[in-house]
C-alpha cells in the first residue's frame, strides 16, 4: 500500500514566522485605517524607517503593497503619498462601502445571536466611555472600537469573500474618517454611537431594511461632513 503520509511530508516545508515586512505593513495599515495619516501626507521611506526603527527595505516593500491596494499613491518623483480627497473619490468610496457593508449587515441580521447583540451593546458603551474620558483626543481609541463594532457584525455574515473587500475599503477610507472627525469636533452634532444604537435596535428586531438603512446613515455621516467642506471650496483634510 502507498505511504500517502510519507508522500505528503515530502511536499511540506517549515512554516516561517511573520516577517519584518509583514509587521511594518500591518502597522502602517492600522495607522491608515485609524486615521493616523491625513490626505496628502507624504510618506518618505527614510522617515518611516526611522520612526519604525527598521531598515528601509521592509518599509519600501510595505509601501508598495499599500500602493497596490490603492491606499497610497506613487508619484512621478518616486515618493508616496496618502491620496487627496476629491469629490469623485469620496462619492465612489461611500457608494462602495454602503453597497458591500450593507450586504454584510443584511446577511448578518438573522445570524447574530443574543450574545452577539449584547457584545455590540457593550462595545458601543465602551466607545461612549472613551469619548467621555479622552475628549477631543479620542480619535485613535474610538477608531479601534468602531472597527471592532462593525467587523463583529460583518463576520457574523459568514462571507469569507466580502470581508477582505471591506477591509480594503476601510483602508482607503481612513483619511476621510480622519477629516470627518476633525470637522465634527469643530461643528458638534450626534456622535457615531447614536447611529450604532439605531443599528443595534434594528438588528435586535431582525429588521433587515432598517438595519441596512442605519448602516448607510452611519457611513454617510462621515462622508457628508467631508463633502460639505469640499463643496464649500475648503480643504477637507
C-alpha positions as semicolon CSV with decimal commas, in nm:
position;residue;x (nm);y (nm);z (nm)
1;X;0,000;0,000;0,000
2;X;0,126;0,350;-0,085
3;X;0,253;0,551;0,205
4;X;0,044;0,864;0,143
5;X;0,159;1,030;0,464
6;X;0,520;0,998;0,357
7;X;0,441;1,143;0,016
8;X;0,268;1,439;0,175
9;X;0,560;1,501;0,407
10;X;0,789;1,535;0,106
11;X;0,599;1,848;-0,001
12;X;0,585;2,012;0,341
13;X;0,832;2,281;0,440
14;X;0,881;2,455;0,775
15;X;0,639;2,741;0,837
16;X;0,829;3,065;0,885
17;X;0,747;3,329;1,139
18;X;0,595;3,662;1,045
19;X;0,848;3,869;0,854
20;X;0,963;4,218;0,941
21;X;0,796;4,341;0,623
22;X;0,464;4,196;0,744
23;X;0,495;4,373;1,077
24;X;0,579;4,704;0,909
25;X;0,291;4,658;0,667
26;X;0,045;4,576;0,947
27;X;0,146;4,883;1,147
28;X;0,120;5,119;0,851
29;X;-0,211;4,959;0,755
30;X;-0,356;5,004;1,104
31;X;-0,236;5,363;1,112
32;X;-0,408;5,437;0,782
33;X;-0,735;5,272;0,884
34;X;-0,739;5,456;1,217
35;X;-0,678;5,795;1,057
36;X;-0,317;5,832;1,161
37;X;-0,229;5,988;0,826
38;X;-0,407;6,280;0,663
39;X;-0,494;6,303;0,295
40;X;-0,196;6,443;0,106
41;X;0,062;6,332;0,364
42;X;0,393;6,237;0,202
43;X;0,530;5,907;0,333
44;X;0,906;5,913;0,284
45;X;1,079;5,580;0,312
46;X;1,372;5,707;0,520
47;X;1,143;5,894;0,761
48;X;0,915;5,592;0,803
49;X;1,211;5,362;0,860
50;X;1,345;5,599;1,126
51;X;1,012;5,619;1,306
52;X;0,965;5,242;1,291
53;X;1,327;5,175;1,391
54;X;1,391;4,948;1,096
55;X;1,579;4,943;0,766
56;X;1,437;5,099;0,450
57;X;1,378;4,771;0,262
58;X;1,073;4,644;0,462
59;X;0,927;4,996;0,455
60;X;0,970;5,019;0,077
61;X;0,804;4,679;0,029
62;X;0,518;4,760;0,269
63;X;0,451;5,093;0,097
64;X;0,449;4,912;-0,238
65;X;0,180;4,675;-0,111
66;X;-0,029;4,966;0,010
67;X;0,006;5,140;-0,326
68;X;-0,119;4,824;-0,500
69;X;-0,420;4,826;-0,264
70;X;-0,494;5,190;-0,359
71;X;-0,447;5,304;-0,001
72;X;-0,147;5,509;-0,111
73;X;-0,042;5,652;-0,444
74;X;0,300;5,662;-0,610
75;X;0,406;5,996;-0,755
76;X;0,632;6,056;-1,056
77;X;0,924;6,159;-0,831
78;X;0,915;5,810;-0,672
79;X;0,764;5,941;-0,349
80;X;0,445;5,804;-0,196
81;X;0,154;5,996;-0,051
82;X;-0,188;5,943;0,101
83;X;-0,440;6,012;-0,180
84;X;-0,606;6,352;-0,182
85;X;-0,977;6,363;-0,106
86;X;-1,161;6,457;-0,422
87;X;-1,537;6,466;-0,470
88;X;-1,517;6,179;-0,719
89;X;-1,314;5,957;-0,483
90;X;-1,535;6,049;-0,188
91;X;-1,856;5,956;-0,369
92;X;-1,706;5,636;-0,507
93;X;-1,582;5,517;-0,168
94;X;-1,913;5,595;0,003
95;X;-2,111;5,415;-0,266
96;X;-1,889;5,106;-0,245
97;X;-1,896;5,093;0,133
98;X;-2,273;5,124;0,158
99;X;-2,317;4,858;-0,110
100;X;-2,077;4,599;0,033
101;X;-2,119;4,666;0,403
102;X;-2,495;4,692;0,363
103;X;-2,499;4,345;0,211
104;X;-2,300;4,209;0,503
105;X;-2,540;4,369;0,751
106;X;-2,832;4,210;0,565
107;X;-2,663;3,870;0,580
108;X;-2,578;3,911;0,948
109;X;-2,922;4,034;1,053
110;X;-3,066;3,688;1,112
111;X;-2,738;3,526;1,217
112;X;-2,643;3,743;1,513
113;X;-2,709;3,570;1,844
114;X;-2,831;3,726;2,166
115;X;-2,472;3,709;2,288
116;X;-2,354;3,891;1,976
117;X;-2,606;4,170;2,032
118;X;-2,506;4,207;2,395
119;X;-2,143;4,228;2,287
120;X;-2,229;4,502;2,036
121;X;-2,408;4,697;2,309
122;X;-2,107;4,670;2,539
123;X;-1,872;4,779;2,260
124;X;-2,088;5,085;2,199
125;X;-2,089;5,164;2,571
126;X;-1,709;5,133;2,567
127;X;-1,700;5,386;2,284
128;X;-1,921;5,631;2,476
129;X;-1,699;5,594;2,783
130;X;-1,391;5,661;2,570
131;X;-1,544;5,983;2,439
132;X;-1,607;6,098;2,797
133;X;-1,256;6,011;2,917
134;X;-1,050;6,145;2,628
135;X;-1,247;6,440;2,490
136;X;-1,111;6,559;2,155
137;X;-0,800;6,339;2,181
138;X;-1,020;6,032;2,145
139;X;-0,958;5,954;1,776
140;X;-0,719;5,655;1,791
141;X;-0,915;5,492;2,076
142;X;-1,264;5,525;1,930
143;X;-1,144;5,435;1,582
144;X;-1,030;5,095;1,706
145;X;-1,356;5,045;1,898
146;X;-1,560;5,148;1,595
147;X;-1,375;4,896;1,380
148;X;-1,437;4,623;1,639
149;X;-1,809;4,709;1,642
150;X;-1,855;4,694;1,266
151;X;-1,645;4,386;1,199
152;X;-1,824;4,192;1,472
153;X;-2,138;4,236;1,261
154;X;-1,966;4,170;0,929
155;X;-1,801;3,847;1,040
156;X;-2,138;3,719;1,156
157;X;-2,249;3,736;0,792
158;X;-2,031;3,433;0,719
159;X;-1,877;3,563;0,395
160;X;-1,508;3,492;0,358
161;X;-1,507;3,669;0,022
162;X;-1,657;4,004;0,126
163;X;-1,455;4,064;0,444
164;X;-1,125;4,138;0,262
165;X;-1,317;4,371;0,029
166;X;-1,447;4,569;0,327
167;X;-1,101;4,577;0,486
168;X;-0,967;4,732;0,164
169;X;-1,245;4,992;0,163
170;X;-1,175;5,085;0,526
171;X;-0,808;5,115;0,442
172;X;-0,888;5,363;0,165
173;X;-1,142;5,548;0,384
174;X;-0,905;5,620;0,674
175;X;-0,816;5,976;0,564
176;X;-1,186;6,055;0,506
177;X;-1,277;5,939;0,857
178;X;-0,989;6,144;0,998
179;X;-1,106;6,456;0,817
180;X;-1,465;6,396;0,927
181;X;-1,359;6,362;1,291
182;X;-1,184;6,700;1,279
183;X;-1,487;6,864;1,120
184;X;-1,717;6,704;1,378
185;X;-1,501;6,839;1,660
186;X;-1,546;7,189;1,515
187;X;-1,919;7,166;1,440
188;X;-2,052;6,926;1,701
189;X;-2,355;6,707;1,636
190;X;-2,456;6,349;1,707
191;X;-2,178;6,108;1,797
192;X;-2,124;5,790;1,598
193;X;-2,260;5,590;1,889
194;X;-2,611;5,728;1,826
195;X;-2,612;5,567;1,481
196;X;-2,478;5,247;1,632
197;X;-2,765;5,227;1,882
198;X;-3,010;5,264;1,593
199;X;-2,832;4,986;1,406
200;X;-2,833;4,760;1,712
201;X;-3,208;4,817;1,763
202;X;-3,278;4,722;1,401
203;X;-3,060;4,410;1,425
204;X;-3,228;4,310;1,751
205;X;-3,570;4,345;1,582
206;X;-3,439;4,139;1,285
207;X;-3,550;4,429;1,065
208;X;-3,318;4,389;0,768
209;X;-3,418;4,705;0,572
210;X;-3,394;4,920;0,886
211;X;-3,054;4,774;0,971
212;X;-2,919;4,842;0,621
213;X;-3,058;5,197;0,636
214;X;-2,900;5,258;0,978
215;X;-2,567;5,135;0,844
216;X;-2,593;5,365;0,541
217;X;-2,667;5,662;0,770
218;X;-2,369;5,572;0,988
219;X;-2,132;5,555;0,691
220;X;-2,285;5,860;0,524
221;X;-2,239;6,076;0,835
222;X;-1,860;6,099;0,787
223;X;-1,878;6,135;0,411
224;X;-2,142;6,410;0,432
225;X;-1,925;6,614;0,667
226;X;-1,629;6,599;0,431
227;X;-1,849;6,652;0,123
228;X;-1,987;6,970;0,276
229;X;-1,635;7,101;0,332
230;X;-1,537;7,016;-0,025
231;X;-1,849;7,179;-0,167
232;X;-1,764;7,494;0,026
233;X;-1,428;7,502;-0,151
234;X;-1,232;7,426;0,162
235;X;-0,957;7,170;0,205
236;X;-1,120;6,867;0,364
237;X;-0,807;6,705;0,500
